[in-house]
Coordinates of C-alpha atoms in Angstrom, one line a residue:
Chain A
M1 CA 42.5 57.5 46.1
S2 CA 42.6 54.4 48.5
D3 CA 42.8 51.0 46.8
Q4 CA 39.1 50.5 48.0
D5 CA 38.0 53.7 46.5
L6 CA 39.9 52.8 43.0
K7 CA 38.2 49.3 43.1
T8 CA 34.7 50.9 43.7
S9 CA 35.1 53.6 41.4
V10 CA 36.5 51.0 38.5
K11 CA 33.5 48.6 39.1
G12 CA 31.0 51.5 38.5
Q13 CA 32.6 52.4 35.3
I14 CA 33.0 48.9 34.2
L15 CA 29.6 47.7 34.9
S16 CA 27.9 51.1 33.1
I17 CA 29.2 50.0 29.9
S18 CA 26.5 50.5 27.6
D19 CA 28.1 50.0 24.0
L20 CA 30.9 47.7 23.8
P21 CA 32.4 48.1 20.5
T22 CA 34.0 45.4 18.2
L23 CA 36.2 45.3 15.4
P24 CA 35.1 45.5 11.9
S25 CA 35.6 42.1 10.2
V26 CA 33.2 39.9 11.7
L27 CA 30.8 42.8 12.3
D28 CA 30.6 43.3 8.4
E29 CA 30.7 39.6 7.7
V30 CA 27.8 39.1 10.0
T31 CA 25.7 42.3 8.7
K32 CA 25.7 40.8 5.3
L33 CA 24.6 37.3 6.5
V34 CA 21.3 38.8 8.6
D35 CA 20.7 40.8 5.7
D36 CA 20.3 37.9 3.5
P37 CA 16.9 35.9 4.2
N38 CA 18.3 32.7 3.0
S39 CA 20.8 32.6 6.0
S40 CA 20.7 30.0 8.5
T41 CA 21.0 30.4 12.3
E42 CA 24.0 28.0 12.1
Q43 CA 25.7 30.2 9.8
V44 CA 25.2 33.2 11.6
A45 CA 26.3 31.5 14.8
K46 CA 29.5 30.4 13.3
V47 CA 30.4 33.9 12.3
I48 CA 29.5 35.4 15.8
S49 CA 31.4 32.6 17.6
K50 CA 34.7 34.1 16.3
D51 CA 34.1 37.4 17.7
Q52 CA 34.4 38.0 21.6
V53 CA 32.2 41.0 21.7
L54 CA 29.4 39.9 19.7
S55 CA 29.4 36.5 21.6
A56 CA 29.2 38.5 24.8
K57 CA 26.3 40.7 23.7
V58 CA 24.3 37.8 22.2
L59 CA 24.9 35.6 25.6
K60 CA 23.9 38.8 27.8
M61 CA 20.8 39.3 25.8
V62 CA 19.6 35.8 25.8
N63 CA 20.5 35.5 29.6
S64 CA 18.7 38.5 30.7
P65 CA 15.7 38.2 32.8
I66 CA 13.5 39.7 30.2
Y67 CA 13.4 36.2 28.1
G68 CA 12.5 34.2 31.3
F69 CA 15.6 31.8 31.7
P70 CA 18.5 33.8 33.2
G71 CA 22.0 32.2 33.3
R72 CA 20.9 29.1 31.4
I73 CA 22.1 29.6 27.8
T74 CA 26.0 28.9 26.9
T75 CA 26.3 28.4 23.4
I76 CA 25.8 30.9 20.5
Q77 CA 23.9 28.6 18.7
H78 CA 21.4 28.1 21.1
A79 CA 21.2 31.7 22.1
L80 CA 20.6 32.3 18.2
V81 CA 17.5 30.0 18.2
L82 CA 16.2 31.2 21.2
L83 CA 16.6 35.1 20.2
G84 CA 15.4 34.7 16.5
L85 CA 17.5 36.4 13.8
N86 CA 15.2 39.5 14.3
V87 CA 16.9 40.4 17.6
I88 CA 20.3 39.4 16.4
K89 CA 19.9 42.2 13.7
G90 CA 19.0 44.8 16.4
I91 CA 22.4 43.7 18.1
I92 CA 24.1 44.0 15.1
I93 CA 22.8 47.2 14.0
S94 CA 23.3 48.8 17.5
T95 CA 26.9 47.7 17.6
S96 CA 29.6 50.2 16.8
V97 CA 33.2 49.8 15.8
F98 CA 36.6 50.9 17.6
D99 CA 37.6 54.2 16.7
M100 CA 40.9 53.8 18.8
I101 CA 44.1 52.3 17.2
Q102 CA 43.0 48.8 16.2
K103 CA 46.4 47.2 16.3
A104 CA 46.5 46.3 19.7
M105 CA 42.9 45.1 19.8
S106 CA 43.2 42.9 16.7
G107 CA 46.1 40.9 18.5
L108 CA 43.6 40.6 21.6
W109 CA 40.9 39.5 19.2
E110 CA 43.2 36.7 17.8
H111 CA 44.3 35.8 21.1
S112 CA 40.7 35.1 22.3
L113 CA 39.7 33.3 19.1
G114 CA 43.0 31.2 19.5
C115 CA 42.0 30.2 23.0
A116 CA 38.4 29.6 22.1
L117 CA 39.6 26.9 19.4
A118 CA 42.2 25.6 22.0
S119 CA 39.7 25.0 24.8
G120 CA 37.5 23.2 22.5
A121 CA 40.2 20.8 21.4
I122 CA 41.3 20.4 24.8
A123 CA 37.8 19.6 26.1
K124 CA 37.4 17.0 23.6
A125 CA 40.8 15.6 24.5
A126 CA 39.6 15.6 28.2
G127 CA 36.5 13.4 26.7
F128 CA 33.8 16.2 28.0
D129 CA 30.4 16.3 26.2
D130 CA 29.4 19.6 24.7
P131 CA 33.1 21.1 23.7
E132 CA 31.0 24.1 22.4
E133 CA 30.4 25.2 25.9
F134 CA 34.2 25.4 26.4
T135 CA 34.9 27.1 23.4
V136 CA 32.7 29.9 24.4
A137 CA 34.4 30.2 28.0
G138 CA 37.6 30.3 25.9
L139 CA 36.6 33.1 23.8
L140 CA 35.4 35.1 26.7
H141 CA 38.2 34.7 29.0
D142 CA 39.9 38.0 28.4
L143 CA 36.8 40.1 27.9
G144 CA 37.5 42.2 31.1
K145 CA 40.6 43.6 29.0
V146 CA 38.5 45.0 26.3
V147 CA 36.0 46.6 28.7
T148 CA 39.0 48.2 30.6
A149 CA 40.2 49.4 27.3
V150 CA 37.0 51.2 26.5
Q151 CA 35.7 52.6 29.9
L152 CA 38.9 53.1 31.5
P153 CA 41.5 54.3 28.7
E154 CA 43.9 56.2 30.9
L155 CA 44.4 53.1 33.4
N156 CA 44.6 50.8 30.3
E157 CA 47.5 53.0 29.0
A158 CA 49.2 52.8 32.1
I159 CA 48.9 49.0 32.4
I160 CA 50.5 48.8 28.7
M161 CA 53.4 51.2 29.9
T162 CA 54.1 49.2 33.0
V163 CA 54.2 45.8 30.9
K164 CA 56.7 47.5 28.8
E165 CA 58.9 49.3 31.3
K166 CA 58.8 46.8 34.0
N167 CA 58.8 43.8 31.6
L168 CA 55.7 42.3 33.2
C169 CA 53.1 40.2 32.1
Y170 CA 49.7 41.8 31.6
Y171 CA 48.1 40.3 34.5
D172 CA 50.8 41.6 36.9
A173 CA 50.7 44.9 35.3
E174 CA 47.2 45.1 36.2
K175 CA 47.7 44.3 39.4
V176 CA 50.3 47.0 39.9
V177 CA 48.2 49.6 38.4
L178 CA 44.7 48.5 39.5
G179 CA 45.4 46.3 42.4
F180 CA 43.5 43.6 40.8
G181 CA 43.4 41.9 37.5
H182 CA 40.9 41.2 34.4
D183 CA 39.8 38.1 36.1
R184 CA 38.1 40.2 38.8
I185 CA 36.5 42.6 35.9
N186 CA 35.4 39.0 34.2
A187 CA 33.8 38.3 37.5
W188 CA 31.9 41.5 37.9
L189 CA 30.6 41.7 34.4
A190 CA 29.6 37.8 34.1
R191 CA 27.6 38.2 37.2
H192 CA 25.9 41.5 36.0
W193 CA 25.2 40.1 32.7
N194 CA 23.6 36.9 34.3
L195 CA 26.0 34.5 32.2
P196 CA 25.8 31.1 33.0
P197 CA 27.8 29.7 36.0
N198 CA 30.4 27.5 33.9
V199 CA 31.2 30.5 31.7
R200 CA 31.3 32.6 34.7
E201 CA 33.8 30.4 36.6
A202 CA 36.0 30.2 33.6
M203 CA 36.2 33.9 33.0
T204 CA 36.9 34.3 36.9
F205 CA 39.3 31.7 37.6
H206 CA 41.2 30.7 34.3
H207 CA 44.3 32.0 35.9
H208 CA 43.7 30.0 39.1
P209 CA 41.5 27.1 38.0
D210 CA 41.7 25.2 41.4
R211 CA 39.8 28.1 43.1
A212 CA 36.7 27.5 40.7
Q213 CA 33.7 26.4 43.0
F214 CA 31.6 24.3 40.7
Y215 CA 33.2 24.4 37.3
Q216 CA 37.0 23.7 37.8
Q217 CA 37.0 21.4 34.7
T218 CA 35.9 24.5 32.5
A219 CA 38.3 27.0 34.2
A220 CA 41.3 24.3 33.7
V221 CA 40.3 24.0 30.2
V222 CA 40.6 27.9 29.5
H223 CA 43.8 27.9 31.4
V224 CA 45.6 25.5 29.6
G225 CA 44.1 26.9 26.3
D226 CA 45.5 30.3 27.2
F227 CA 48.9 28.8 27.7
I228 CA 48.8 27.0 24.6
V229 CA 47.7 29.7 22.3
R230 CA 50.5 31.7 23.6
L231 CA 53.1 28.7 23.1
F232 CA 52.0 29.3 19.1
E233 CA 52.5 32.9 19.5
Y234 CA 48.8 33.3 17.8
G235 CA 47.3 36.8 18.6
N236 CA 48.6 38.8 21.5
G237 CA 47.1 38.7 25.1
G238 CA 48.7 42.2 26.0
D239 CA 52.2 41.2 26.5
D240 CA 54.6 38.7 24.8
Q241 CA 55.3 36.3 27.7
I242 CA 54.1 32.7 28.0
S243 CA 51.6 32.8 31.0
Y244 CA 52.6 30.5 33.9
F245 CA 51.2 27.3 33.9
K246 CA 49.4 25.5 36.9
P247 CA 49.9 21.8 37.0
A248 CA 47.0 21.6 39.0
A249 CA 44.9 22.4 35.8
M250 CA 46.2 19.0 34.2
K251 CA 45.3 17.4 37.5
I252 CA 41.7 18.4 37.2
L253 CA 41.2 17.5 33.7
K254 CA 43.0 13.9 34.3
L255 CA 45.3 14.7 31.5
K256 CA 49.3 14.2 31.1
M257 CA 51.3 16.4 29.0
K258 CA 51.7 13.7 26.3
D259 CA 47.8 14.0 25.9
L260 CA 48.5 17.6 24.7
E261 CA 50.3 16.3 21.7
P262 CA 47.6 15.7 19.4
V263 CA 45.7 18.7 20.5
M264 CA 48.8 20.6 19.6
D265 CA 48.9 19.1 16.1
E266 CA 45.2 19.5 15.6
L267 CA 45.5 23.2 16.8
S268 CA 48.6 24.1 14.5
D269 CA 46.4 23.1 11.7
Q270 CA 43.5 25.2 12.8
F271 CA 45.9 28.1 13.5
V272 CA 47.2 28.0 9.8
E273 CA 43.6 28.0 8.7
I274 CA 42.3 31.0 10.5
S275 CA 45.9 32.9 10.0
G276 CA 43.9 34.4 6.7
L277 CA 41.3 36.1 9.1
T278 CA 42.4 39.4 9.9
F279 CA 40.5 41.6 12.3
Chain B
M1 CA -25.7 56.7 15.0
D2 CA -22.6 56.8 12.9
K3 CA -23.8 55.7 9.3
N4 CA -20.3 56.0 7.7
N5 CA -18.6 53.5 10.0
D6 CA -16.5 56.1 11.1
H7 CA -16.2 55.0 14.3
G8 CA -12.8 53.4 14.2
L9 CA -13.8 50.0 15.5
L10 CA -13.3 47.9 12.5
G11 CA -13.5 44.1 12.8
L12 CA -15.1 44.4 16.3
T13 CA -19.0 43.9 16.5
K14 CA -21.4 42.9 19.1
Q15 CA -19.7 44.3 21.9
R16 CA -21.9 44.9 25.0
A17 CA -21.2 47.9 27.0
I18 CA -22.9 48.9 30.4
L19 CA -22.8 52.6 31.3
V20 CA -23.7 53.8 34.8
S21 CA -24.6 57.4 34.7
P22 CA -27.3 59.7 35.6
D23 CA -26.0 62.1 32.8
E24 CA -28.1 62.2 30.0
S25 CA -25.8 63.9 27.8
L26 CA -22.9 61.4 28.2
K27 CA -25.6 58.5 27.2
E28 CA -26.5 60.7 24.3
L29 CA -22.7 61.0 23.1
L30 CA -21.7 57.4 23.6
T31 CA -24.8 55.9 21.8
N32 CA -23.9 58.2 18.9
I33 CA -20.4 57.3 18.2
W34 CA -20.9 53.5 17.5
P35 CA -23.7 51.8 15.6
E36 CA -25.5 49.3 17.6
D37 CA -24.0 46.3 16.2
V38 CA -20.6 47.3 17.1
I39 CA -21.3 48.5 20.6
R40 CA -24.8 48.1 22.3
F41 CA -25.0 50.2 25.6
E42 CA -27.1 49.2 28.4
L43 CA -27.9 52.1 30.5
Y44 CA -28.0 52.5 34.3
A45 CA -28.8 55.6 36.2
K46 CA -27.8 54.1 39.6
A47 CA -25.2 51.6 40.2
K48 CA -27.9 49.2 42.3
G49 CA -29.3 47.6 39.4
A50 CA -26.1 47.7 37.3
I51 CA -24.0 45.7 39.6
E52 CA -26.3 42.8 39.6
D53 CA -26.3 42.7 35.8
I54 CA -22.5 43.2 35.4
F55 CA -21.8 39.8 37.9
N56 CA -24.7 37.8 36.0
N57 CA -23.7 38.8 32.5
P58 CA -20.4 40.5 32.4
P59 CA -20.2 43.1 29.4
D60 CA -17.2 43.7 27.1
L61 CA -16.8 47.4 28.4
L62 CA -18.2 49.2 31.8
I63 CA -18.3 53.0 31.9
I64 CA -18.7 54.3 35.4
D65 CA -19.4 58.1 35.9
N66 CA -18.0 59.5 39.3
R67 CA -21.6 61.2 39.2
V68 CA -23.2 58.1 40.5
T69 CA -24.4 58.8 43.9
D70 CA -25.8 55.5 45.8
I71 CA -22.4 53.8 45.4
T72 CA -19.3 55.6 44.6
A73 CA -17.7 54.9 41.4
A74 CA -14.4 53.8 43.1
E75 CA -16.3 51.2 45.2
M76 CA -18.0 50.0 41.9
A77 CA -14.6 49.6 40.3
R78 CA -13.4 48.0 43.4
L79 CA -16.3 45.4 43.3
V80 CA -15.3 44.2 39.6
K81 CA -11.6 44.2 39.7
S82 CA -11.3 42.5 42.9
E83 CA -12.8 39.3 41.7
N84 CA -10.5 37.2 39.3
V85 CA -13.4 36.2 37.0
Y86 CA -14.3 39.8 36.3
R87 CA -11.2 41.9 36.6
Q88 CA -10.3 41.4 32.7
L89 CA -13.5 43.6 32.0
P90 CA -12.2 47.0 30.9
V91 CA -13.5 49.7 33.3
V92 CA -13.4 53.5 32.3
I93 CA -14.4 56.0 34.8
C94 CA -15.7 59.5 34.2
F95 CA -14.6 62.7 35.9
D96 CA -15.7 66.0 36.4
E97 CA -12.7 68.3 36.5
D98 CA -13.0 68.7 40.4
D99 CA -12.6 65.0 40.9
L100 CA -9.1 65.3 39.9
V101 CA -7.9 67.9 42.4
K102 CA -6.0 65.3 44.3
P103 CA -4.3 62.5 42.7
W104 CA -5.9 59.0 42.9
D105 CA -4.4 55.8 43.8
W106 CA -4.8 53.8 40.6
N107 CA -3.2 50.8 42.6
E108 CA -6.4 50.8 44.7
I109 CA -9.0 51.6 41.9
E110 CA -7.8 49.3 39.2
V111 CA -9.5 51.0 36.3
D112 CA -8.3 50.8 32.6
D113 CA -8.7 54.6 31.6
F114 CA -10.8 57.7 32.5
L115 CA -12.5 60.5 30.4
I116 CA -13.0 63.7 31.9
R117 CA -15.6 66.6 31.2
P118 CA -16.2 68.4 29.1
F119 CA -16.2 65.5 26.8
F120 CA -14.7 65.9 23.4
M121 CA -16.3 63.5 21.1
P122 CA -13.2 62.2 19.2
V123 CA -11.2 61.8 22.4
V124 CA -14.0 59.6 24.0
R125 CA -14.4 57.8 20.7
D126 CA -10.5 56.9 20.5
R127 CA -10.0 56.5 24.4
I128 CA -12.8 53.9 24.3
N129 CA -11.7 52.0 21.2
L130 CA -7.9 51.7 22.6
T131 CA -9.4 50.6 25.7
L132 CA -11.4 47.8 24.2
C133 CA -8.6 46.9 21.8
R134 CA -6.1 46.8 24.5
A135 CA -8.3 44.5 26.7
L136 CA -8.6 42.2 23.8
R137 CA -5.1 41.6 23.5
A138 CA -4.4 41.4 27.1
L139 CA -7.2 38.9 27.7
D140 CA -6.3 36.2 25.4
A141 CA -2.6 36.5 26.0
N142 CA -0.9 33.9 28.0
P143 CA 0.6 35.6 31.0
L144 CA 3.9 33.7 30.9
S145 CA 4.6 33.4 27.3
K146 CA 2.7 36.4 26.2
L147 CA 1.5 34.3 23.1
P148 CA -2.0 34.3 21.9
G149 CA -4.2 31.9 23.9
N150 CA -7.1 29.7 23.1
T151 CA -9.5 32.2 21.8
S152 CA -7.5 33.4 19.0
I153 CA -6.2 29.8 18.6
I154 CA -9.7 28.7 17.8
Q155 CA -10.4 32.1 16.0
R156 CA -7.4 31.1 13.5
I157 CA -8.4 27.7 13.0
Q158 CA -11.9 28.3 12.3
S159 CA -11.0 31.1 9.7
L160 CA -8.8 29.0 7.9
I161 CA -11.4 26.2 7.5
D162 CA -14.2 28.8 6.8
R163 CA -11.7 30.3 3.8
K164 CA -11.0 26.7 2.7
Q165 CA -7.4 27.2 3.0
D166 CA -4.9 24.4 3.3
F167 CA -3.1 24.3 6.7
A168 CA -1.3 22.0 9.0
L169 CA -1.7 22.4 12.7
A170 CA 1.2 21.1 15.0
Y171 CA 0.2 20.3 18.5
C172 CA 3.2 20.4 20.9
D173 CA 3.7 19.4 24.4
L174 CA 6.4 18.1 26.9
D175 CA 7.1 15.0 28.1
Y176 CA 8.0 14.6 31.9
F177 CA 7.4 18.4 32.4
K178 CA 5.4 17.3 35.5
S179 CA 8.2 15.6 37.3
F180 CA 10.5 18.4 36.4
N181 CA 8.2 20.7 37.9
D182 CA 7.7 18.6 41.2
K183 CA 11.4 18.4 41.7
Y184 CA 12.6 21.7 40.7
G185 CA 9.5 23.7 41.6
F186 CA 7.1 26.0 39.4
S187 CA 9.4 28.8 38.5
R188 CA 12.0 26.5 37.2
G189 CA 9.2 24.8 35.0
D190 CA 8.3 28.5 33.8
E191 CA 11.7 28.8 32.7
V192 CA 11.5 25.9 30.4
L193 CA 8.1 27.1 29.0
N194 CA 9.6 30.5 28.2
M195 CA 12.4 28.6 26.5
T196 CA 10.1 26.2 24.6
A197 CA 7.9 29.2 23.4
R198 CA 10.8 31.2 22.2
I199 CA 12.1 27.7 20.0
I200 CA 8.8 27.4 18.7
V201 CA 8.3 30.8 17.6
N202 CA 11.8 31.2 16.3
T203 CA 11.8 27.9 14.3
V204 CA 8.5 28.9 12.7
K205 CA 9.3 32.2 12.0
S206 CA 12.6 31.1 10.2
F207 CA 10.9 30.1 7.2
A208 CA 10.9 33.3 5.0
G209 CA 7.5 34.2 3.5
E210 CA 5.4 31.9 5.2
Q211 CA 2.3 32.7 7.0
T212 CA 2.5 31.0 10.5
F213 CA 1.0 31.2 14.0
V214 CA 1.9 30.1 17.2
G215 CA -0.3 30.0 20.3
H216 CA 0.1 28.8 23.8
V217 CA -2.7 26.7 25.1
G218 CA -1.6 26.8 28.6
G219 CA 0.8 24.8 30.7
D220 CA 3.0 22.9 28.4
D221 CA 0.7 22.8 25.6
F222 CA 1.5 24.8 22.6
V223 CA -0.1 25.0 19.1
V224 CA 1.5 25.8 15.7
I225 CA -0.2 26.5 12.4
T226 CA 1.9 26.6 9.2
S227 CA 1.1 25.8 5.5
P228 CA 1.3 21.9 5.0
D229 CA 4.7 22.1 2.9
I230 CA 6.9 23.4 5.7
V231 CA 5.4 21.6 9.0
E232 CA 7.6 18.7 9.0
E233 CA 10.9 20.7 8.5
A234 CA 9.4 22.7 11.4
C235 CA 9.0 19.9 13.6
K236 CA 12.5 18.5 13.1
G237 CA 13.9 22.1 13.8
I238 CA 11.9 22.5 16.9
I239 CA 12.9 18.8 18.3
F240 CA 16.6 19.5 17.4
S241 CA 16.8 22.8 19.4
F242 CA 14.5 21.5 22.2
D243 CA 17.0 18.4 22.7
G244 CA 19.8 20.4 22.5
I245 CA 18.8 23.3 25.0
V246 CA 16.8 21.5 27.6
P247 CA 19.6 19.8 29.8
N248 CA 20.7 23.4 30.4
F249 CA 17.7 23.7 32.6
Y250 CA 18.7 20.7 34.9
D251 CA 21.2 20.8 37.8
I252 CA 24.7 19.6 36.9
E253 CA 24.0 16.1 38.4
D254 CA 20.8 15.5 36.8
R255 CA 22.2 16.6 33.5
K256 CA 25.2 14.4 33.8
R257 CA 22.9 11.5 34.6
K258 CA 20.5 12.5 32.0
S259 CA 17.5 11.7 34.3
I260 CA 15.9 13.0 37.5
V261 CA 15.4 10.8 40.5
S262 CA 12.4 11.7 42.5
V263 CA 10.1 9.9 45.5
D264 CA 6.4 9.9 44.8
R265 CA 3.7 10.2 47.3
Q266 CA 3.8 6.6 48.2
G267 CA 7.5 6.7 49.1
V268 CA 8.6 4.8 46.0
T269 CA 11.8 6.0 44.1
Q270 CA 11.3 7.0 40.5
T271 CA 13.5 7.8 37.8
F272 CA 12.3 10.1 34.8
P273 CA 14.4 10.8 31.7
L274 CA 15.0 14.3 30.7
M275 CA 11.9 16.4 29.1
A276 CA 11.1 15.8 25.4
I277 CA 8.6 17.2 23.2
S278 CA 5.9 15.6 21.2
I279 CA 4.2 16.7 18.3
A280 CA 1.4 15.6 16.8
V281 CA 0.4 17.2 13.3
V282 CA -3.1 17.5 11.8
F283 CA -3.5 18.6 8.1
N284 CA -6.4 19.9 6.7
I285 CA -6.1 20.0 3.0
G286 CA -9.0 20.1 0.4
G287 CA -11.3 21.3 3.0
K288 CA -12.1 17.7 4.8
I289 CA -12.3 19.3 8.2
K290 CA -15.3 21.6 8.8
H291 CA -15.2 22.6 12.2
F292 CA -12.3 23.3 14.5
G293 CA -13.6 20.6 17.1
E294 CA -12.5 17.9 14.6
V295 CA -9.0 19.4 14.4
S296 CA -8.4 19.0 18.1
A297 CA -9.9 15.7 18.6
I298 CA -7.7 14.1 15.6
A299 CA -4.8 15.9 17.3
M300 CA -5.7 14.3 20.8
G301 CA -5.5 10.8 19.3
L302 CA -2.2 11.5 17.3
K303 CA -0.6 13.0 20.5
K304 CA -1.2 9.8 22.5
K305 CA 0.8 8.0 19.8
A306 CA 3.5 10.2 20.0
K307 CA 3.6 10.2 23.6
E308 CA 4.6 6.6 23.4
N309 CA 8.2 7.3 22.5
P310 CA 9.9 8.8 25.5
K311 CA 12.3 10.6 23.0
S312 CA 11.1 13.7 21.4
N313 CA 9.3 12.8 18.0
Y314 CA 6.7 14.1 15.9
V315 CA 3.6 12.1 14.3
L316 CA 2.0 13.1 11.0
D317 CA -1.8 12.4 10.5
R318 CA -1.4 10.7 7.0
R319 CA -5.1 9.7 6.8
T320 CA -6.6 10.8 3.3
P321 CA -9.5 12.9 3.3

């Protein structure tokens, strides 16, 4: 198959995903909450915000044209207010759980949650309003890896083998196997699901924030967040390497390295707090 | 006539139907299904007299037999459905089997249903019942939000008044919606209305076990009916969510500036704040209100007060009965 053919066939398979599974821990927790008539949307939002797949499903739904405001809603809390608990219940009931080996996946779940927390903290340090929007972008930055694992298990296996055998980072291994990375897959998904432009650009450009068109800041925050969470060795993004760091990101955020010190302190506390959470 | 009320149209009365057909047996069949105080039929053997009656005094249901000869049934249906004031009128067309040899173009002939000979009474009855119920639902729903409209809102208020049940009515509308629409265009405006409808419905629904109602008066006006106990909490919830979500509907520069700048017809530059939601709440406790007109009159007065504040806010009618 030529590179172009492979890309077209991969894109078709990625976008045809109809049932994205998640890991059981958050799903169980949120199921209990939505079954309790006294639960508030804030409580449910807080739990869903820990799970990249549930968050993606909720944002995909609220930004679908059916509701009449595609691409407008970024945060889980807002999505829940607009969808209502009834629809959330429907999403929860129809979500299945991974039946493949969970170990690799739970590392990715931790990495994504860690990147979400880090992105929120960095956004605050950079003085941006609405840090929750950056948290969501951080949470979803590796969603393409999950979708690849579900839809293209053989190619995914080949990527993992390449990481091990050639001692590459996951992103470079993807390029060896597929010819492109999860950032490209993210771009397809975000556009197909009408996700808001800031989340879309962060998902697409978190490896190259200077290439983002309108939301360089969001992409830069997630870039730095991805780097920091790997420094802390919290979770696993598919390899055990520290991602390369683009100094351009700090320039975009108008931050100096020493501005990250309080962020690191805050995060080390938060990571201790969530280390009890097992996916 | 059906003496056992076994016609299936419970709750509907005084429906007026026009039947245009030269077929005596069809008349016989229809008039025997429903009592006259449920559906009263006016019968025309020819289309000519019927059309004037339909236009002057639109019925609740029109049944046209394809056996009518002076004007075709298709032409009659087209006459009715091509006028916006009549097109909500449900039209059922009656066929002989031969009429269906070739498929009909239902985009051209916009009828709501058809019946086919030989007529089987239960099918005729339920088809017509279904057509009427569907038309009533569709008629009053706001086309944008699909929420119930004025007819249902008035009915709901009047029935609560008649049952002497305490209620609170919250009248919601948006500030600076017009300037948003002027700058961004009506489809962006519709996005905001869809969002507002969802917020109101879900906020009100989140009070477990409460009987609530949300209607869309039109444009940026919505009505919420709840029990007096929860209405203030509901107002706070609606305002909190609206203020949090509405900035997403502006372009990035306006969102940062927290205002929009536009030039009016006189060429004067004006600045408008981001949209806000104003809510006026009227209480009916202990049956002090006798007619729905009083509710809207009080609400309109309070609305002015709520609007004086450019930020989202609510005003409660605290007058004692």
